[in-house]
Amino acid sequence: MSFSDSRLRPFGIFFEKSLKDLINGIRSHNHNAHELHGFLTKSVSECREEVKSPDMTIKTNSILKLSYLEMYGFDMSWADFYVLEVMSSNDFQQKRVGYLAAQQVFHEDSDMLMLATNCLKKDLSNANALKVGIALNGISSIISPNLARDISKDLIKMLRHSKPYIRKKTVASLFKLFLQYPEALRDDFEAFVEKLHDEDTSVVSATVSVICELCKINPQPFMKLLPLFYDMLIEIDNNWIIIRLLKLFTTFCKQEPKLRLKLLPKVLNLIEKTTATSLIYESINCIVKGGMLTADDVDTAVQILELLTKFCASDDPNLRYVSCVLFYYIGKINTAFIYSFDKLVIELLEDVDISIRSKALELLEGIVNEDNLIEITSKLLKQVAIEEEDYTSTVSGISYKITIPIDYKIKIIKSLLYLFSLNDYENISLFEWYITILGDMCDMVLYLKTSIGASNNNVYSKEISGLGVLVGKHLRNVAVKVPEMRDQVVLAIIKIISNSNIYSELSSILVNLFWTLGEFSSLIDNGNDLIRVLISDKEGLVVKLSPVDLKTLFVCLLKVYSNWVNASNTGHTAERNLEEVQKLCKELIEFYEKFSVSVDFEVQERSTQIIEFLKLSFEALEVLNNKGSEEETSGEGQEHQLPGKIELPFLVSDVLPGFFNSWELVPIKQGTQLKLQKKMDLDTSVPFLTAEEIAELDENDVENSFYEDIDDDYNSEVKDQYETSDSDIMDENPYPKKNNKLSKEKIDNPFYLQDDDDDDADGDNAIKERDLLDMNDNTSDTIQTNLDRIQKNKSALLLDTNNSNSGINIQVSRPGRNIDNVSTTQSKKKSKAKKKKIKIISDSTLYNDELEDKLFVNTSSITDKTHRPKNGIDLNLKTNLKNFDFSKPFTTKIGDDEYIEEEDIDINQLRKQFENLKNNDDSMNFKDGEEEEVIIIKKKKKKNNNKKKTNSGKSKKKSKKSVAIIDKEDE
């Protein structure tokens, strides 16, 4: 330090920068990032020089600036020793700066904590209460298991300090100490619990608060204090302590259910007597979250719900929010409790606070019904559709202009979708309205995705793509579970896929849409037009789809083609001639060939398989088409041609539908397949069939071989079909060989699916059966379903692609319905109209397993939990208390692997252990010619004999030292 500095410092003149100067410099360079970084780097370099100064004022000032610069990302762990020096200062201000920096420098694995232990013990015994308080605050922030073990006894002694300020801070510091070193709580439990009877209320409050927080982690050691806490709840008048006790009883009630009977009347009485809003809320919270409110306790529920209703009408948004939270928990106990509060919940959906609206969404499950579902949906979708900055809400007569965030809009759509499908659509009376809403939701999700892409905000991109999957699943589920609405669902799906933006912005919805479109493509009459629209791909969007979408599309196109080719007479058979079927088959082959060299193996494999089958079908169609042309030229084969029917090869008429129509799919409960896999007990070492069974099957195969039928009957059928004379085609039964083969297969094949109409397969019935088979229906149930559909003149979807500019236009025709008469009848009987019963197929269950069903809990309506990022900051306290067993006695480690109990420690055993360790190391630690210098330390015991003994002589030769502990009685 220069002479001028030493002369001017006593007068308050400094030449180094203070913290204020550093902050002013940062603000002056804040306009340029490069200049700011240079200034900060220079400041750190200056601090590195100043911290080496012997002047504690300069050193302290440098540590203070480093603590501030650490917020800008500069590491100051290199200054840990200088921080310890400032902590050891006798000046109060300097010591406070040192403890502040220690919280940023000293970590759990820091070696400097070992050096700081003596400093902490010295400060804890300081006569200045302020310095003791600083040390206690610092301990709470830098505590580690080793440090906690070293200073635990010192903190326990501080509980008996004469000043309440120190006792209160000591209790607060013990919370962090008990988390790191639970043994201290077990060993000094009585001394800690004594503070519940302290004469100062602040000490009692701090003790109750610490116990409350410890019980959240491990309530085991405090369960025996339940009578004491109950007496405090009755006798004490401090509202803050009562609130902490209520929180404490909330934890205890979860551990001891019998506590409810004694505690519930007291809490209800407390609600009636007090006027403090905070205390009333905590009492209700204790009843609800503590498990005191049961599903059949209606009186208690009514009493607390009346109070929560008043809270929801409060001007305090915090009170409204916490009331919504309690409403949610009460609804989880029994939905009937909140069922009558539908108007209140609907009002909360338009609250000025978005967080309150978000909580109100979780209450909808308890109040929704078929009467208010449309109103709720209208209000919520309006919030999704309206621009964020233009929404206005009115609360208490005051108009607020608020913005609606995207995450809230996403939650709205998720909540509505969950409400729609609740209990097999029990709240939906108009499925046409529901399907329309799903289409509108698709447009809204697409708009959200487009707006996110325009703003380059990818935070919610994944969630919005998930919404597309949900909407697609709901459309699929309606088609599967509500058979009467399948034509409307197919119509809505075609409308959705006509939007080219879907392929580029919201392709996640396409998997379920393609599957549904293919599964119920029999409802589409002009499927050829739909196929051409999908495979034309003028904008190249289909080729860019993901492999999952393409695999589903491949099967969808094949199903649509199969159903269109084999469809019965529906009035649009002019286009479905053999040439048109062959032409469309060729177009499909060209489309699939685009993906035969795809980089995705499964896409390549599926496309190649379909191409090979379609090529075989195309060749068969070509042969049949050539044969038909020859017959037309000769003028034969026209008299007995069925109206609207065309002859198709066996591959197209039977094999292709057989790929998809063997069984009708039914919905199953979510998770059934997973549980079925767990139930299966498969031993791979045991063969499926024994040798006798295999031999029997071989004999049956020889006698009734399906391939023998193929060699004989099928080959003769193909030969008769393509090589017979023209007179054979004029026969009444156009497929004599085929019918004989199928009849034989019915008798010989034990796995053949029998139809109810098989016995009447002649004459007109045979023609009718063949027509139904062409419609891809092999089971009696499916045949009956199609008969009912035809007889009732169900609507057919007409696909009009003439106007290419407007996309796909769809008209729904109901040929057997007089709209005028229906409308007149409905107007006359409007007052007596009843809800139309619609058949809904419930989920099938393979077996009843209530225990495993609990594993598949619906989480749609549960409060969203924010998960910590993988590399984020963990704000959870690290603790060893959670799994600590207080029932085990204290143990001490001796050597490497030997443990003895504290109460059984024997001084002679310890002496022998140390002597054995010393003898084992003598030969290794000393060389020849060296003598060991032995320092004898006397260990005195408390006895009446206080005579002093002199130590033995010491050798002055250089040697290593060892210490022997000699008992007073051995001398």
PDB file of N, CA and C in Angstrom, residues 662 746 752-760 769 772-773 777-784:
ATOM      1  N   SER A 662     -62.065 -61.037 -42.163  1.00  0.00           N
ATOM      2  CA  SER A 662     -62.263 -62.315 -41.489  1.00  0.00           C
ATOM      3  C   SER A 662     -62.989 -62.141 -40.157  1.00  0.00           C
ATOM      4  N   LYS A 746     -66.433 -76.415 -46.409  1.00  0.00           N
ATOM      5  CA  LYS A 746     -67.250 -76.261 -45.208  1.00  0.00           C
ATOM      6  C   LYS A 746     -67.319 -77.568 -44.426  1.00  0.00           C
ATOM      7  N   TYR A 752     -63.521 -73.510 -40.700  1.00  0.00           N
ATOM      8  CA  TYR A 752     -64.317 -72.689 -41.608  1.00  0.00           C
ATOM      9  C   TYR A 752     -65.395 -71.959 -40.823  1.00  0.00           C
ATOM     10  N   LEU A 753     -65.582 -70.669 -41.132  1.00  0.00           N
ATOM     11  CA  LEU A 753     -66.588 -69.846 -40.454  1.00  0.00           C
ATOM     12  C   LEU A 753     -67.938 -70.101 -41.096  1.00  0.00           C
ATOM     13  N   GLN A 754     -68.851 -70.737 -40.337  1.00  0.00           N
ATOM     14  CA  GLN A 754     -70.147 -71.083 -40.873  1.00  0.00           C
ATOM     15  C   GLN A 754     -71.053 -69.865 -40.924  1.00  0.00           C
ATOM     16  N   ASP A 755     -71.867 -69.757 -41.981  1.00  0.00           N
ATOM     17  CA  ASP A 755     -72.856 -68.703 -42.131  1.00  0.00           C
ATOM     18  C   ASP A 755     -74.245 -69.305 -41.951  1.00  0.00           C
ATOM     19  N   ASP A 756     -75.153 -68.459 -41.480  1.00  0.00           N
ATOM     20  CA  ASP A 756     -76.509 -68.933 -41.265  1.00  0.00           C
ATOM     21  C   ASP A 756     -77.220 -69.243 -42.578  1.00  0.00           C
ATOM     22  N   ASP A 757     -76.818 -68.603 -43.659  1.00  0.00           N
ATOM     23  CA  ASP A 757     -77.527 -68.755 -44.925  1.00  0.00           C
ATOM     24  C   ASP A 757     -76.854 -69.762 -45.855  1.00  0.00           C
ATOM     25  N   ASP A 758     -75.942 -70.610 -45.279  1.00  0.00           N
ATOM     26  CA  ASP A 758     -75.207 -71.523 -46.149  1.00  0.00           C
ATOM     27  C   ASP A 758     -76.117 -72.600 -46.729  1.00  0.00           C
ATOM     28  N   ASP A 759     -77.145 -73.007 -45.981  1.00  0.00           N
ATOM     29  CA  ASP A 759     -78.011 -74.092 -46.445  1.00  0.00           C
ATOM     30  C   ASP A 759     -78.891 -73.665 -47.604  1.00  0.00           C
ATOM     31  N   ASP A 760     -79.129 -72.347 -47.733  1.00  0.00           N
ATOM     32  CA  ASP A 760     -80.016 -71.859 -48.798  1.00  0.00           C
ATOM     33  C   ASP A 760     -79.194 -71.211 -49.890  1.00  0.00           C
ATOM     34  N   GLU A 769     -76.380 -64.477 -51.600  1.00  0.00           N
ATOM     35  CA  GLU A 769     -75.203 -64.807 -50.804  1.00  0.00           C
ATOM     36  C   GLU A 769     -73.933 -64.344 -51.508  1.00  0.00           C
ATOM     37  N   LEU A 772     -73.449 -60.660 -51.151  1.00  0.00           N
ATOM     38  CA  LEU A 772     -72.960 -60.282 -49.832  1.00  0.00           C
ATOM     39  C   LEU A 772     -71.496 -60.646 -49.653  1.00  0.00           C
ATOM     40  N   LEU A 773     -71.100 -61.775 -50.226  1.00  0.00           N
ATOM     41  CA  LEU A 773     -69.695 -62.145 -50.151  1.00  0.00           C
ATOM     42  C   LEU A 773     -68.832 -61.135 -50.869  1.00  0.00           C
ATOM     43  N   ASP A 777     -68.173 -59.705 -46.477  1.00  0.00           N
ATOM     44  CA  ASP A 777     -68.763 -60.060 -45.184  1.00  0.00           C
ATOM     45  C   ASP A 777     -68.821 -61.573 -45.097  1.00  0.00           C
ATOM     46  N   ASN A 778     -68.032 -62.174 -44.215  1.00  0.00           N
ATOM     47  CA  ASN A 778     -67.929 -63.614 -44.135  1.00  0.00           C
ATOM     48  C   ASN A 778     -68.676 -64.221 -42.951  1.00  0.00           C
ATOM     49  N   THR A 779     -69.054 -63.417 -41.961  1.00  0.00           N
ATOM     50  CA  THR A 779     -69.730 -63.941 -40.785  1.00  0.00           C
ATOM     51  C   THR A 779     -71.191 -63.566 -40.829  1.00  0.00           C
ATOM     52  N   SER A 780     -71.995 -64.320 -40.100  1.00  0.00           N
ATOM     53  CA  SER A 780     -73.444 -64.100 -40.119  1.00  0.00           C
ATOM     54  C   SER A 780     -73.820 -62.764 -39.523  1.00  0.00           C
ATOM     55  N   ASP A 781     -73.061 -62.343 -38.467  1.00  0.00           N
ATOM     56  CA  ASP A 781     -73.373 -61.051 -37.842  1.00  0.00           C
ATOM     57  C   ASP A 781     -73.129 -59.913 -38.808  1.00  0.00           C
ATOM     58  N   THR A 782     -72.016 -59.994 -39.534  1.00  0.00           N
ATOM     59  CA  THR A 782     -71.709 -58.944 -40.493  1.00  0.00           C
ATOM     60  C   THR A 782     -72.719 -58.927 -41.631  1.00  0.00           C
ATOM     61  N   ILE A 783     -73.151 -60.101 -42.087  1.00  0.00           N
ATOM     62  CA  ILE A 783     -74.167 -60.176 -43.148  1.00  0.00           C
ATOM     63  C   ILE A 783     -75.457 -59.529 -42.688  1.00  0.00           C
ATOM     64  N   GLN A 784     -75.861 -59.851 -41.449  1.00  0.00           N
ATOM     65  CA  GLN A 784     -77.118 -59.278 -40.943  1.00  0.00           C
ATOM     66  C   GLN A 784     -77.012 -57.771 -40.809  1.00  0.00           C
TER      67      GLN A 784
END
